[in-house]
mmCIF file of C-alpha atoms in Angstrom:
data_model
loop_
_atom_site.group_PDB
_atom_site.id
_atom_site.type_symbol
_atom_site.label_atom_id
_atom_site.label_comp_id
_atom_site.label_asym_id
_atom_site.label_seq_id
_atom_site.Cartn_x
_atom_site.Cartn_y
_atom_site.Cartn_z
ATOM 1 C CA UNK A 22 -181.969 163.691 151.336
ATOM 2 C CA UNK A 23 -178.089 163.934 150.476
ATOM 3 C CA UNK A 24 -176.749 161.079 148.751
ATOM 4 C CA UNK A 25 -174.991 158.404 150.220
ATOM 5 C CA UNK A 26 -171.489 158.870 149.584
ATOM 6 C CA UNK A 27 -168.587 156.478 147.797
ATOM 7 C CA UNK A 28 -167.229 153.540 150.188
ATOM 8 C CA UNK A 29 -163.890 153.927 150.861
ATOM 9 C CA UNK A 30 -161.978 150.333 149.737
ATOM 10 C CA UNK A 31 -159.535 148.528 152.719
ATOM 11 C CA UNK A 32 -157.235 146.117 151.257
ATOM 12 C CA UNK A 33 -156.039 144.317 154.045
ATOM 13 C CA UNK A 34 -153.762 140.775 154.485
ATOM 14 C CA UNK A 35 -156.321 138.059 155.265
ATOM 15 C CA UNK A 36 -153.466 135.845 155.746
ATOM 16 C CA UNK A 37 -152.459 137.680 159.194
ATOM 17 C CA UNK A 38 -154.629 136.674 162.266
ATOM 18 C CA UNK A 39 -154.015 139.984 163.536
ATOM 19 C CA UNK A 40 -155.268 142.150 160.174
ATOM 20 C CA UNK A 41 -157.923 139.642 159.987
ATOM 21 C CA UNK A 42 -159.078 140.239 163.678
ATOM 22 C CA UNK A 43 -158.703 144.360 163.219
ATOM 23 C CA UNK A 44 -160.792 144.197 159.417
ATOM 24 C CA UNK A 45 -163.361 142.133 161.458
ATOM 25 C CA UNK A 46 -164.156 144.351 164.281
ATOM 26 C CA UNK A 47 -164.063 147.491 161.548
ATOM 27 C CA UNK A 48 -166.495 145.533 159.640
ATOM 28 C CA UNK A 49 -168.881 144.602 162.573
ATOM 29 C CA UNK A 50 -168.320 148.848 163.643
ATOM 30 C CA UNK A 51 -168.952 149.794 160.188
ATOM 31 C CA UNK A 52 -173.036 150.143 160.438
ATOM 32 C CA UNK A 53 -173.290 152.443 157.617
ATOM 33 C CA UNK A 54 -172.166 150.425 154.685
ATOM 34 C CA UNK A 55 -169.048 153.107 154.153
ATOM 35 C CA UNK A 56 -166.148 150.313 153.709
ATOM 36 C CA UNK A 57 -165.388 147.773 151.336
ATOM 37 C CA UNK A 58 -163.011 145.264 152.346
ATOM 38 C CA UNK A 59 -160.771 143.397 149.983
ATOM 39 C CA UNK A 60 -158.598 140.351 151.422
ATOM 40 C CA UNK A 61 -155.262 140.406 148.836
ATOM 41 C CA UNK A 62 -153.814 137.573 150.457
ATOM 42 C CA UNK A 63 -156.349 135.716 147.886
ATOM 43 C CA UNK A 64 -154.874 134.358 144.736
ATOM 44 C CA UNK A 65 -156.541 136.431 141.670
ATOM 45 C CA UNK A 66 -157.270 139.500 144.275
ATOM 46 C CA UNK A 67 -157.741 143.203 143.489
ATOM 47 C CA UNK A 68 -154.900 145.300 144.698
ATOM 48 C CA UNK A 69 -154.948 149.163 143.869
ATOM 49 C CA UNK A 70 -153.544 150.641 140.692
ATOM 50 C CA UNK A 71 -149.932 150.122 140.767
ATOM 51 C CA UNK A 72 -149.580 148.026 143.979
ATOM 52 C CA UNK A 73 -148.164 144.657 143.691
ATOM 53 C CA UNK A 74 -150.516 141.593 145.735
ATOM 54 C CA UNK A 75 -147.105 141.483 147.840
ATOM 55 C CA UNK A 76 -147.221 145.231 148.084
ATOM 56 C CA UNK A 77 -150.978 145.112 149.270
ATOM 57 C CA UNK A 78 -149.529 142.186 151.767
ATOM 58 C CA UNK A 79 -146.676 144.264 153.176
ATOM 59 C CA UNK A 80 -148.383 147.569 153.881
ATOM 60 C CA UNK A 81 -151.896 148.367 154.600
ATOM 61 C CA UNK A 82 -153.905 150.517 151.696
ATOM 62 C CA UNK A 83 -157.269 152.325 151.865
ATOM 63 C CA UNK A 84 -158.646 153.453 148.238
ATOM 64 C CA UNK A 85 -160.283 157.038 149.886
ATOM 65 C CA UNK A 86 -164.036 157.112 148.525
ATOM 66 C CA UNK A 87 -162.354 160.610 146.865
ATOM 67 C CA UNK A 88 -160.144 158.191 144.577
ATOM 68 C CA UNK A 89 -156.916 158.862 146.743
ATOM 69 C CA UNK A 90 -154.841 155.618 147.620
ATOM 70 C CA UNK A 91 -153.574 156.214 151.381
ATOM 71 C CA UNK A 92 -151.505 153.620 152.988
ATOM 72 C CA UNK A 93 -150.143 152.839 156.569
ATOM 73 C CA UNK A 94 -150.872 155.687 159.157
ATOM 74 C CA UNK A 95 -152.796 157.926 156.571
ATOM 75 C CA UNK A 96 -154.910 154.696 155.902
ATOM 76 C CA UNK A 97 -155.933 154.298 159.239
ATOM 77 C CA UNK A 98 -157.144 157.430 159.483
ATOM 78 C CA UNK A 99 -159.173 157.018 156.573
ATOM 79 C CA UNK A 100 -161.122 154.539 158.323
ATOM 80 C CA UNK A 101 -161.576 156.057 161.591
ATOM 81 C CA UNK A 102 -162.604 159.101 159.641
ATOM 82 C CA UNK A 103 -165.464 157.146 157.752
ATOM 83 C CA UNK A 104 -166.390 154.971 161.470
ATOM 84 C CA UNK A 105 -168.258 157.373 163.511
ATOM 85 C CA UNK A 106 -167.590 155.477 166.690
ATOM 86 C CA UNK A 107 -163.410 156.383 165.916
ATOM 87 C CA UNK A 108 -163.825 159.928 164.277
ATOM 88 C CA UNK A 109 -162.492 161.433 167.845
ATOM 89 C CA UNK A 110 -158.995 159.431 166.487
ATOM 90 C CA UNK A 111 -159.451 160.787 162.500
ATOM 91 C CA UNK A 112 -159.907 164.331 164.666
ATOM 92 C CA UNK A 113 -156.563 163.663 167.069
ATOM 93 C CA UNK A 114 -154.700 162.393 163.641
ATOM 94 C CA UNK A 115 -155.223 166.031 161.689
ATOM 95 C CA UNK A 116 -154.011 167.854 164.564
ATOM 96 C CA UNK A 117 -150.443 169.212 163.776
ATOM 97 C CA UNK A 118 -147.448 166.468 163.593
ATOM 98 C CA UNK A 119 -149.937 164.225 164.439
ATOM 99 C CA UNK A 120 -149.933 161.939 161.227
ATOM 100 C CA UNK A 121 -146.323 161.731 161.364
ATOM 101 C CA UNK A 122 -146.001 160.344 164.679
ATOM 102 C CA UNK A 123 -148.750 157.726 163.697
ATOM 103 C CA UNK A 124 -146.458 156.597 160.675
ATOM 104 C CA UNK A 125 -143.551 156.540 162.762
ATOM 105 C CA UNK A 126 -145.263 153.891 164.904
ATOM 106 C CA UNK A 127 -146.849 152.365 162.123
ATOM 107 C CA UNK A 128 -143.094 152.108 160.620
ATOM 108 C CA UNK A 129 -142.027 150.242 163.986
ATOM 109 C CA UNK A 130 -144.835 148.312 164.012
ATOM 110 C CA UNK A 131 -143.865 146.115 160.820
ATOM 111 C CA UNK A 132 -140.959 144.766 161.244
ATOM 112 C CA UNK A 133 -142.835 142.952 164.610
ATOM 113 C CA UNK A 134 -146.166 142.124 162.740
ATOM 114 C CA UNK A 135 -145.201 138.722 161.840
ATOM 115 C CA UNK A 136 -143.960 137.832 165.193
ATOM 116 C CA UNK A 137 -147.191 139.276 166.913
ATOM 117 C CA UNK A 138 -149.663 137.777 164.236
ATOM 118 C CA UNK A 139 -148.215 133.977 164.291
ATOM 119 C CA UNK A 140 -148.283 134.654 168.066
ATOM 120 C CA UNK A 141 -151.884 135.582 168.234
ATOM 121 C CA UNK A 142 -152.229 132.957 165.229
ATOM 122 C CA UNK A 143 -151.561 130.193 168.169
ATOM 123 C CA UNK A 144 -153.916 131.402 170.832
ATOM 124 C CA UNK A 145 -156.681 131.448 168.078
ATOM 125 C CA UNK A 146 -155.809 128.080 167.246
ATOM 126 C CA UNK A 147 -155.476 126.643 170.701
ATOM 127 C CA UNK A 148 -159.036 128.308 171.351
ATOM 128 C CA UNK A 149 -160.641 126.472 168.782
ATOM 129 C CA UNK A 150 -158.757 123.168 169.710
ATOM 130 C CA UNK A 151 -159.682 123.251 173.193
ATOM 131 C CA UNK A 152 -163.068 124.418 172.417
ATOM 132 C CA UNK A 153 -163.689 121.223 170.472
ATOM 133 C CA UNK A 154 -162.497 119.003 173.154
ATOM 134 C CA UNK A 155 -164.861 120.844 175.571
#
């Protein structure tokens, strides 16, 4: 039997509804054990090797279970490509240009994170306040 290999580490903003609501459905996908999450929005946290806790914040990292630190597009990939339910996207992502369209977008994306997160932030927290009153 081949080993098991190395988890691959996720250091995601647990402060973000949105990150937390993406790390949770990886988490509940990841059947296999292959990813290690680590919220840096906590005070004291482990960020990667060089990477400031308002680095780790700012920009999403994966620690590769090779040892390579990927972050924003090329970190996604990295867990799509350890997820076998998203390895079709890890497959689309090595094609040719591929990964640098998915930066691009990813590079768009934050500047609008805050705005979406504190949005979604709300409905999650109307949810709970009007399931309690239910």
């Amino acid at each position: 039997m081949a080993p098991e290999p190395a988890q691959s580490t996720v250091y995601f903003d647990g402060s973000c509804p949105l990150c937390r609501a993406e790390i949770g459905y990886y988490g509940r996908t990841d059947q296999a054990g292959a990813l290690c999450f680590v919220d840096v929005s906590e005070p004291g946290a482990e960020t990667p090797d060089g990477v400031t806790q308002q680095q780790a914040m700012a920009r999403f990292h994966v620690r590769a279970s090779d040892g390579r630190l990927l972050s924003g597009a090329a970190a996604f990939v990295e867990i799509w490509r350890r997820l076998p339910r998203w390895r079709w996207a890890a497959r689309v992502a090595s094609m040719p240009g591929a990964l640098a369209v998915l930066e691009f977008g990813y590079r768009l994306f934050l500047p609008v994170r805050p705005l979406i997160s504190r949005g979604l932030g709300r409905i999650l927290q109307r949810g709970k306040q009007e399931g309690r009153g239910a």
